[in-house]
Short mmCIF file of C-alpha atoms and ligand atoms in Angstrom, two decimals:
data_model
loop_
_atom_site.label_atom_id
_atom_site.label_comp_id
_atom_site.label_asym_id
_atom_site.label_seq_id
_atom_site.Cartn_x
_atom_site.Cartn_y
_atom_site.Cartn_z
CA UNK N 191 128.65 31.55 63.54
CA UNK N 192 126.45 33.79 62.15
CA UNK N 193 127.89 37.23 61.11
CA UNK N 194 126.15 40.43 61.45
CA UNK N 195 128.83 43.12 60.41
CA UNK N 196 128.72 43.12 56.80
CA UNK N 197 129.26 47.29 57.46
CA UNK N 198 132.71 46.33 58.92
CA UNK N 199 133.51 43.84 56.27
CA UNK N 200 132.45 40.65 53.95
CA UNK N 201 134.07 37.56 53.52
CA UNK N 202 135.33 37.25 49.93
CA UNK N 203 132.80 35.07 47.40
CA UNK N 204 134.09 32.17 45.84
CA UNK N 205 133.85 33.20 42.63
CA UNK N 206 136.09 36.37 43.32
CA UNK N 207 138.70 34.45 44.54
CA UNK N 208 138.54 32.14 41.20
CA UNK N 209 138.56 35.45 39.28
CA UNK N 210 141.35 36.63 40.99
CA UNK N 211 143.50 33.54 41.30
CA UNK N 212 145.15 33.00 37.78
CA UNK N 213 146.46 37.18 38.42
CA UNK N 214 148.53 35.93 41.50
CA UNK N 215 150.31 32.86 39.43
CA UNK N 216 150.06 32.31 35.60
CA UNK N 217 149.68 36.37 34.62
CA UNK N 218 151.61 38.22 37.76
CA UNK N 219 153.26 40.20 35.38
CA UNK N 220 153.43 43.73 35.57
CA UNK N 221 150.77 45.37 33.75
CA UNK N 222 152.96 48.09 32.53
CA UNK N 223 155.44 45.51 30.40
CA UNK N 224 154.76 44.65 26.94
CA UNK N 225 155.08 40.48 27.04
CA UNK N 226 151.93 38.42 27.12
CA UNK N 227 151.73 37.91 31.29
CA UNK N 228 151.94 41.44 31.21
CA UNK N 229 149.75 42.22 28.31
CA UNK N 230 147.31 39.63 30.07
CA UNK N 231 147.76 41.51 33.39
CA UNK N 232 146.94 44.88 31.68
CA UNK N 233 143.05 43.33 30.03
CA UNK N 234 142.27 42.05 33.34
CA UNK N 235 142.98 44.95 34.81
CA UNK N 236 140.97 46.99 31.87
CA UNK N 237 137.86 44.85 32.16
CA UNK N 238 137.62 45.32 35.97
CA UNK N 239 137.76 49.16 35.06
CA UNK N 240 134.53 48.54 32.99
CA UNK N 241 133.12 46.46 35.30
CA UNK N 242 133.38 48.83 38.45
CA UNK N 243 132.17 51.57 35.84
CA UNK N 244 129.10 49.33 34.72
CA UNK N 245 127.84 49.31 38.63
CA UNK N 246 127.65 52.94 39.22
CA UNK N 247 126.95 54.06 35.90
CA UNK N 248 130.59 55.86 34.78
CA UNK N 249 132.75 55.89 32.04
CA UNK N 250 135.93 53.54 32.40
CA UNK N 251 138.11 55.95 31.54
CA UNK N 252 136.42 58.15 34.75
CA UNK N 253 136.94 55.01 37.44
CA UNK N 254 141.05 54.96 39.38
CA UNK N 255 141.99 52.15 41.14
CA UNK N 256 143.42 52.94 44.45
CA UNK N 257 143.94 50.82 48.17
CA UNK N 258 140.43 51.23 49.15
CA UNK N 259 138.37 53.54 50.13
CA UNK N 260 140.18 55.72 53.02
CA UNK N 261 143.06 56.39 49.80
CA UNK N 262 139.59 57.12 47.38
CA UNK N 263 138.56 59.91 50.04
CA UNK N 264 141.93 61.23 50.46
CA UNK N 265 143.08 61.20 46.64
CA UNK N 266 139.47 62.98 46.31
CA UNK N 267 139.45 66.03 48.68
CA UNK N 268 143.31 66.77 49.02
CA UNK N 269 143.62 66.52 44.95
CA UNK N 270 140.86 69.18 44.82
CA UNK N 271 141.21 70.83 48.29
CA UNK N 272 145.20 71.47 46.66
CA UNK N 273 144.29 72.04 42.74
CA UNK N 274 141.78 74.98 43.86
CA UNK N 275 144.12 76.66 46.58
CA UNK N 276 144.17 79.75 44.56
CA UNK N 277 140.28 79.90 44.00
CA UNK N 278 139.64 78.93 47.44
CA UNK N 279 139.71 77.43 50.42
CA UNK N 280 136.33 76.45 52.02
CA UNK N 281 135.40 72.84 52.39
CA UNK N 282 131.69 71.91 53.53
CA UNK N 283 131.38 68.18 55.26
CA UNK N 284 128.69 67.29 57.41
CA UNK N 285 129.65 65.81 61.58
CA UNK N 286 128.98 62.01 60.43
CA UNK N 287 131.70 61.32 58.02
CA UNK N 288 134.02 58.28 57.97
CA UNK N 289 136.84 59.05 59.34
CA UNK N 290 138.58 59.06 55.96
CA UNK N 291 136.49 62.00 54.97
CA UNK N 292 136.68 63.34 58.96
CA UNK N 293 140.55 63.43 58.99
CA UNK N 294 141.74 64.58 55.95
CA UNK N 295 139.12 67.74 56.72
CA UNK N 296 140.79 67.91 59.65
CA UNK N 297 144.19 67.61 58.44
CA UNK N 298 143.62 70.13 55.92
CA UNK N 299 142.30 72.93 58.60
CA UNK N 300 145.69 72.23 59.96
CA UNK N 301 146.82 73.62 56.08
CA UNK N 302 144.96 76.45 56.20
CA UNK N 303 141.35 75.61 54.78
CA UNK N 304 138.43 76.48 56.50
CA UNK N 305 135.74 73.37 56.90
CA UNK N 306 131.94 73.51 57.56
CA UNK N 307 130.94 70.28 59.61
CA UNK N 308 126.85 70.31 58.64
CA UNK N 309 124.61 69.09 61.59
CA UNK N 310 122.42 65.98 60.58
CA UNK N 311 119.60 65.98 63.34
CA UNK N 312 117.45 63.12 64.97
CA UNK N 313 117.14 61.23 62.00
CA UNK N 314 121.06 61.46 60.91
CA UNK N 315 120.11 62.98 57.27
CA UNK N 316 121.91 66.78 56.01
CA UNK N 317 119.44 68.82 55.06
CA UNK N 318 119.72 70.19 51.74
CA UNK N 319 118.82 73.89 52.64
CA UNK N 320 121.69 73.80 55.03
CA UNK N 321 124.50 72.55 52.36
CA UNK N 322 123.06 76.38 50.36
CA UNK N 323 123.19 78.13 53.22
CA UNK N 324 126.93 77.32 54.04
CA UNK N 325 127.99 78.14 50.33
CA UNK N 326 130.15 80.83 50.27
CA UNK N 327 132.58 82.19 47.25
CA UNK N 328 135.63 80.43 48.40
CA UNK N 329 133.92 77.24 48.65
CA UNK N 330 136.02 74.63 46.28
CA UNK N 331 134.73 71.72 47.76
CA UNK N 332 131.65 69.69 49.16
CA UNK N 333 132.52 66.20 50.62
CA UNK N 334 128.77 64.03 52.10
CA UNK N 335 128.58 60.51 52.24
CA UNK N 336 126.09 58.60 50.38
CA UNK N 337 125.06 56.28 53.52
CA UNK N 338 126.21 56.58 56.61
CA UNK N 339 128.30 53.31 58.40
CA UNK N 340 126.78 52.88 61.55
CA UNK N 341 123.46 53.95 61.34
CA UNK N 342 122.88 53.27 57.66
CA UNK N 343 120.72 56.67 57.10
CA UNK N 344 121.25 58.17 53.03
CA UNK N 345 122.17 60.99 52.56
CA UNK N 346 120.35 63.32 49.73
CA UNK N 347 123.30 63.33 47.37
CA UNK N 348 121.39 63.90 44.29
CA UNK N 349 120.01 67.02 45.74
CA UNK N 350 122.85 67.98 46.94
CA UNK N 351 124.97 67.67 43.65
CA UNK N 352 122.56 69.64 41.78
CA UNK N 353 123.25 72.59 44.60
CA UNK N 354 127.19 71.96 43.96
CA UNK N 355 126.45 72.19 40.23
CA UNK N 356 124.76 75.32 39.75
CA UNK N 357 127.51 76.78 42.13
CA UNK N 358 130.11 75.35 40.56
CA UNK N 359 131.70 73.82 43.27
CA UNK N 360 132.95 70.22 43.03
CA UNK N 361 131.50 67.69 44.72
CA UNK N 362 133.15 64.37 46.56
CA UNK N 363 130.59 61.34 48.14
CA UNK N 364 132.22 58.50 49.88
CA UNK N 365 129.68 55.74 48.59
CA UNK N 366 131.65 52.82 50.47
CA UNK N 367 128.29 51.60 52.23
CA UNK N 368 125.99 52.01 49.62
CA UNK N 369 128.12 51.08 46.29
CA UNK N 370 126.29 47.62 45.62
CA UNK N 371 123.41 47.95 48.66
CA UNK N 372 121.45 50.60 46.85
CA UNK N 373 121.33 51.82 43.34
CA UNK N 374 124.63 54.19 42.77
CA UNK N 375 124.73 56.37 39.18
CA UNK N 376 126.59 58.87 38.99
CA UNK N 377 125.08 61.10 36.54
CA UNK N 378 121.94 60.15 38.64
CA UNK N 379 123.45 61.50 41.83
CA UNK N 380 125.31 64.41 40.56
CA UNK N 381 128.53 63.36 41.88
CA UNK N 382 131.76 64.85 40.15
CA UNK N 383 133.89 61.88 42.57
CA UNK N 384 133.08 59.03 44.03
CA UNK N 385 134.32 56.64 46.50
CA UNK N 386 134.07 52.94 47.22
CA UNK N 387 135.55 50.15 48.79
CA UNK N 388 136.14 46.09 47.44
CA UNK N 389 135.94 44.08 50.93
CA UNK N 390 132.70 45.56 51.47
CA UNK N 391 130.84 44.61 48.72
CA UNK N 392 132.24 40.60 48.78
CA UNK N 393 135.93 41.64 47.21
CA UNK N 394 139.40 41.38 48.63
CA UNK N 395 140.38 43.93 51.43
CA UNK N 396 143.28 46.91 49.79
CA UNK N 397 141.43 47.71 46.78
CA UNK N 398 138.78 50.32 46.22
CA UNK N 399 138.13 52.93 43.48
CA UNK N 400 137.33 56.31 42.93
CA UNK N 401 135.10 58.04 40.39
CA UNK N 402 136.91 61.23 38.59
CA UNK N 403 134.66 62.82 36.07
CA UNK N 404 136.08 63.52 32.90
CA UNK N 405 137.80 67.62 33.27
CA UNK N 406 137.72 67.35 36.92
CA UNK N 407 141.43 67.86 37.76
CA UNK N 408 143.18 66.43 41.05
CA UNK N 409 146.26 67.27 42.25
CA UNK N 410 148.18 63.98 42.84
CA UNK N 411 148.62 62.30 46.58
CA UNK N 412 151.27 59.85 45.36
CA UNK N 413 154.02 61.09 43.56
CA UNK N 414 155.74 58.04 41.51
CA UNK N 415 155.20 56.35 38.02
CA UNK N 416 152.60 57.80 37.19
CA UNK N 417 150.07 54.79 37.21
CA UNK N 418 146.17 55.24 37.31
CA UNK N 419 146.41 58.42 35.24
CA UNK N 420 148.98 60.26 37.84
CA UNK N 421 146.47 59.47 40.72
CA UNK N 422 147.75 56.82 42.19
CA UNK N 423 151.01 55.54 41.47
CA UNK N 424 153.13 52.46 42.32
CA UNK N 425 152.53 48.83 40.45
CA UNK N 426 149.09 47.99 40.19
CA UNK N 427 147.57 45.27 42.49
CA UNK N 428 146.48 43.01 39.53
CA UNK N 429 144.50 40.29 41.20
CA UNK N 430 142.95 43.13 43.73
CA UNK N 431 141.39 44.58 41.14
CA UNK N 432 140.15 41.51 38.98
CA UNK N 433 138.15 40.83 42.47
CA UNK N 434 136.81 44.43 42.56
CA UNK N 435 135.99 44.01 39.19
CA UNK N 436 134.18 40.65 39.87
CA UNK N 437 132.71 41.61 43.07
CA UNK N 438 130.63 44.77 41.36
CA UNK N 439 128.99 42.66 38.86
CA UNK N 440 127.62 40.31 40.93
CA UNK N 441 126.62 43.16 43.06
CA UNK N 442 124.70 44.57 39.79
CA UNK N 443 123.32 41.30 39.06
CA UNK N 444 121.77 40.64 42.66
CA UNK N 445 121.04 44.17 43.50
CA UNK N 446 117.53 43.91 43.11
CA UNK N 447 117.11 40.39 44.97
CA UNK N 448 119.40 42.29 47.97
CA UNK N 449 117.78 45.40 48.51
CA UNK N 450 113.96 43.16 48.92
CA UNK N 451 115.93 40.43 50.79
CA UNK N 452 117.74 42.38 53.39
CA UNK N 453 115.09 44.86 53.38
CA UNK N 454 112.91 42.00 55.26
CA UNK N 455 115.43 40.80 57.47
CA UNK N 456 116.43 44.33 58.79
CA UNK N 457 112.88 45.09 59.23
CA UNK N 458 111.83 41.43 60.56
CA UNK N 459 114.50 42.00 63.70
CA UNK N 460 114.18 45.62 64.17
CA UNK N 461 110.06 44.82 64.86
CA UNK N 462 111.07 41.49 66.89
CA UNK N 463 113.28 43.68 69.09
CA UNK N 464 111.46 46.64 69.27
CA UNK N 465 107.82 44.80 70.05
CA UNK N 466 110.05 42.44 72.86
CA UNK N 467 112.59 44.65 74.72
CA UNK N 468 111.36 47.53 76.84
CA UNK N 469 113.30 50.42 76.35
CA UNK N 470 115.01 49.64 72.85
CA UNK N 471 114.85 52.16 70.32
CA UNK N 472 115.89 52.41 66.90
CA UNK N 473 119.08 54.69 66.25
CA UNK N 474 118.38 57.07 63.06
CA UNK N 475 115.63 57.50 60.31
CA UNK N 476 113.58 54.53 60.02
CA UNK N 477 112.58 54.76 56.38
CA UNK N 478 115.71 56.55 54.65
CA UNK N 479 118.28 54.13 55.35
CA UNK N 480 120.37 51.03 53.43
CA UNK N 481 118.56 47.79 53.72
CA UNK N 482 121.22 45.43 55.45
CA UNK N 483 121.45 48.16 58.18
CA UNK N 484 119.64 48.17 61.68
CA UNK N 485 121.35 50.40 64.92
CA UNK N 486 119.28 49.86 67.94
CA UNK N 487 120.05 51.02 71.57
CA UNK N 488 119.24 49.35 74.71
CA UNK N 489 118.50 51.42 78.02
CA UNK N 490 121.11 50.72 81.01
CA UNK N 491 123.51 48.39 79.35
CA UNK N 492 126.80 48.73 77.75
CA UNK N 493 127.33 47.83 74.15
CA UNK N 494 130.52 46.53 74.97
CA UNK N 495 129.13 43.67 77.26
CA UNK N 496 126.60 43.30 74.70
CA UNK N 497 128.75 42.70 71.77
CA UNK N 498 130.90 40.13 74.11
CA UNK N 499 127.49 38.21 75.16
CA UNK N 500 126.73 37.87 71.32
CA UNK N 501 129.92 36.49 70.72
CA UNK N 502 129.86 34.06 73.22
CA UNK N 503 127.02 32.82 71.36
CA UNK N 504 128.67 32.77 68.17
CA UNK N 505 127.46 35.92 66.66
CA UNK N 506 128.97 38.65 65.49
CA UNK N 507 127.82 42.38 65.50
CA UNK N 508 129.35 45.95 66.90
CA UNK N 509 128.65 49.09 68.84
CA UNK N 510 129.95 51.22 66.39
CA UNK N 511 132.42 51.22 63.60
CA UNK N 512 135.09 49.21 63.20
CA UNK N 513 137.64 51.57 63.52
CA UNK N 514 136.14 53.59 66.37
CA UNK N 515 134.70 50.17 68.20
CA UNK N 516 137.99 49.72 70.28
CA UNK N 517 137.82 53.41 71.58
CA UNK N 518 135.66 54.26 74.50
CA UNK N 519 134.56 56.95 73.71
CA UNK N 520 130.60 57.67 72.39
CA UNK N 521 130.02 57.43 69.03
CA UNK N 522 130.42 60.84 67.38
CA UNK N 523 127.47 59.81 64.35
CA UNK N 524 125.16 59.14 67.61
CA UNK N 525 126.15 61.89 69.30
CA UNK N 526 125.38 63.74 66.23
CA UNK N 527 121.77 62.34 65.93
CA UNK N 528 121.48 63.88 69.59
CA UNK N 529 121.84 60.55 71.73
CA UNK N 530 123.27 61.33 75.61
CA UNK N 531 126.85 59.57 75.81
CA UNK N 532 125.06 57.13 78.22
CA UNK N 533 122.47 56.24 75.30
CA UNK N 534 125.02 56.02 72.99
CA UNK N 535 127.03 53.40 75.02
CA UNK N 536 123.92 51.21 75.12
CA UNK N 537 123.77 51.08 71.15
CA UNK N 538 124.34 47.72 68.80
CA UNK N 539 125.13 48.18 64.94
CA UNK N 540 123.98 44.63 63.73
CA UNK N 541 124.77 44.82 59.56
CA UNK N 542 123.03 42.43 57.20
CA UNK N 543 124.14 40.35 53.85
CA UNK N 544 122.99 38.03 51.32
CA UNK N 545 123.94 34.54 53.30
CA UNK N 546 122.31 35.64 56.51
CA UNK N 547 118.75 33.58 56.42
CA UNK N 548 115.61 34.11 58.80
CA UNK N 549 116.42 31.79 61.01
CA UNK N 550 119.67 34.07 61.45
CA UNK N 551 117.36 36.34 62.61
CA UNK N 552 115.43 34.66 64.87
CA UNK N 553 118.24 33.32 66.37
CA UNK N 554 119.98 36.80 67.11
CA UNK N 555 116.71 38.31 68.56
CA UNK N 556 116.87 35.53 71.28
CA UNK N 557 120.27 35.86 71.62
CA UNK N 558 119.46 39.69 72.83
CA UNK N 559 116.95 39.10 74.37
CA UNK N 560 118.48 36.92 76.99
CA UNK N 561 122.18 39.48 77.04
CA UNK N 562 120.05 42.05 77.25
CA UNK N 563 118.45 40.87 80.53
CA UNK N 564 121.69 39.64 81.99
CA UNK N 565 123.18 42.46 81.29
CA UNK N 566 120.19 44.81 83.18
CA UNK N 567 120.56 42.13 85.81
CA UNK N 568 123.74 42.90 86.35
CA UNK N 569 123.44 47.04 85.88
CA UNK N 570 123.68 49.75 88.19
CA UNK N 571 121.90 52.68 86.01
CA UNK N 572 118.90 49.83 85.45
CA UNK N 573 115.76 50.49 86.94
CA UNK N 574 112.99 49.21 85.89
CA UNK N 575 110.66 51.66 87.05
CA UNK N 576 112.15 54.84 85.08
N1 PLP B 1080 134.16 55.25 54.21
C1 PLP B 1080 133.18 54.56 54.83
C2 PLP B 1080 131.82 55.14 54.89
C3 PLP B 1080 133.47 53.33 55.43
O1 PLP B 1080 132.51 52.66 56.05
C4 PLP B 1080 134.79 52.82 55.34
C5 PLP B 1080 135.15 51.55 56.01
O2 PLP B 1080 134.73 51.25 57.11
C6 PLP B 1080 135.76 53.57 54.66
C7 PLP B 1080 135.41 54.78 54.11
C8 PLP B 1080 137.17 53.09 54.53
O3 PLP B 1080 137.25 52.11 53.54
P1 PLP B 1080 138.55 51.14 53.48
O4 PLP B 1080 138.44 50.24 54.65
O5 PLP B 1080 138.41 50.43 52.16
O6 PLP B 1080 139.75 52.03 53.51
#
């Protein structure tokens, strides 16, 4: 097999699962008790707080544990979107949010906020002199991701923070696909909340964390004991977040050695298929974009068949997210970038991590190579001579 959609999810590294294993058995007390398998429970679950804080550059006092990071983006905007009612009630997103981020704007139009979706363009980026322009005095809240999911294009959060700052308006990025791909600081990118995500960064799945900075105040999601400073109660998933914990500092310590290593194998494929296939193009900004992440499209073919021709072949890759793969209809990040529904049908997301090799590469460009012709073969909106 060789598995292309690292953006979807990783499988869990070995030494996580070691990390994690003693949490399920010899210490599954509960961390809030005062015997040793609880007391044990309780430093494990403290020194995956400073190791999650250690990879983006926070305090561990700043970092909650939550589910992951759709319950990061939720405890984010609600708790502000609901502690600021009375100062306001303008939101600012941008049109290619998860939809963790998407929803919950949604869902809170349906409260009573107002929310300005930002365009992104061709090249899938916000532009900073669009995030002033939509300030307003009620504006409580700016939500942008860091990188996008399907077509990998970062977005200028530093920028943008500094913007939110001298306005004093708080501001939310859902880092789940760049926490542990690129460098992620906080202070760096001006971020007064962040979001990420374990199971895509080589941790177990139902465990993320989000980034509070010290005197930003939330209004709680979860009402219950109180855990996680008010923010997200119920019993603490112990061994969940020893992997986190684990799985951010190996990110830190092979950050580097990623970014130049996927970096080529991205950019090896992309130029294979690009130089090979007629009429394959590359979906979003070439240059400003995580290194594991490559979204081409194909004229006259479905992704669909695509994706089942790969698998067939024992590899595995998407057409869009995860959660929006199984619906049929087009991407709204590629719509967004300006792609015809027909265009955006005929896109791939292929996703990149450290165990794929060049011969992975190689392999795959072969592989879609020959579906790609089939599937032309085989296609009524195909015609050569366009
Ligand atoms: N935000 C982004 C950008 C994502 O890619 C994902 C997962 O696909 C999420 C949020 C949701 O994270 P989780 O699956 O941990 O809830």
């Amino acid at each position: 097999m060789i598995y292309l959609d690292h953006a979807a999810t990783t499988p869990v590294r070995d030494e996580v699962v070691k990390e994690m294993e003693p949490y399920f058995i010899k210490y599954f007390g509960n961390p809030s008790t005062y015997y040793k398998i609880g007391r044990e429970a309780k430093k494990a679950m403290e020194k995956a707080r400073v190791q999650v804080a250690e990879l983006i550059g926070a305090k561990p006092e700043e970092v909650i544990f939550t589910n992951g990071g759709t319950e990061s983006d939720n405890a984010a905007i609600k708790g502000i979107a609901f502690k600021n009612k009375k100062k306001g009630n303008h939101i600012i997103t941008s049109v290619i949010e998860h939809p963790a981020v998407d929803e919950t704007c949604k869902y809170l139009e349906k409260q009573g906020f107002e929310v300005t979706y930002l365009p992104v363009y061709e090249e899938g980026i916000v532009r900073v002199e669009d995030v002033k322009s939509a300030i307003r005095d009620d504006t409580i809240l700016i939500t942008i991701m860091h990188a996008n999911n399907e077509i990998g294009t970062i977005q200028p959060i530093a920028e943008i923070g500094k913007i939110a700052k001298e306005n004093n308006i708080a501001f939310h990025s859902d880092a789940v696909q760049s926490v542990g791909k690129i460098p992620v600081d906080v202070n760096d990118l001006n971020v007064d909340l962040l979001s990420l995500s374990s199971h895509k960064i080589y941790g177990p799945k139902g465990v993320g964390a989000l980034f509070v900075r010290k005197g930003v105040r939330l209004e709680e999601v979860i009402h219950g004991g109180g855990q996680e400073k008010n923010l997200n109660s119920g019993t603490e998933n112990v061994p969940g977040m020893v992997g986190l914990g684990k799985a951010c500092e190996i990110a830190k310590n092979e950050l580097n050695h990623n970014i130049t290593y996927l970096t080529q194998l991205r950019d090896d494929l992309t130029d294979k298929i690009l130089n090979s296939i007629e009429k394959s193009y590359l979906n979003g900004d070439l240059k400003r974009r995580v290194p594991g992440t490559v979204n081409l499209r194909f004229t006259g073919i479905e992704g669909e068949g695509l994706v089942l021709l790969l698998d067939g072949k024992g590899i595995c890759a998407a057409t869009g997210s995860a959660c929006s793969s199984k619906k049929l209809e087009a991407s709204p990040v590629l719509k967004a970038i300006g792609l015809e529904d027909v265009d955006s049908h005929g896109s791939l997301r292929l996703t990149f991590g450290s165990e794929n090799t060049p011969e992975d590469v190689d392999k795959t460009v072969e592989a879609i190579k020959e579906s790609v012709a089939k599937l032309r073969a085989m296609s009524p909106i195909w015609n050569k001579k366009e």
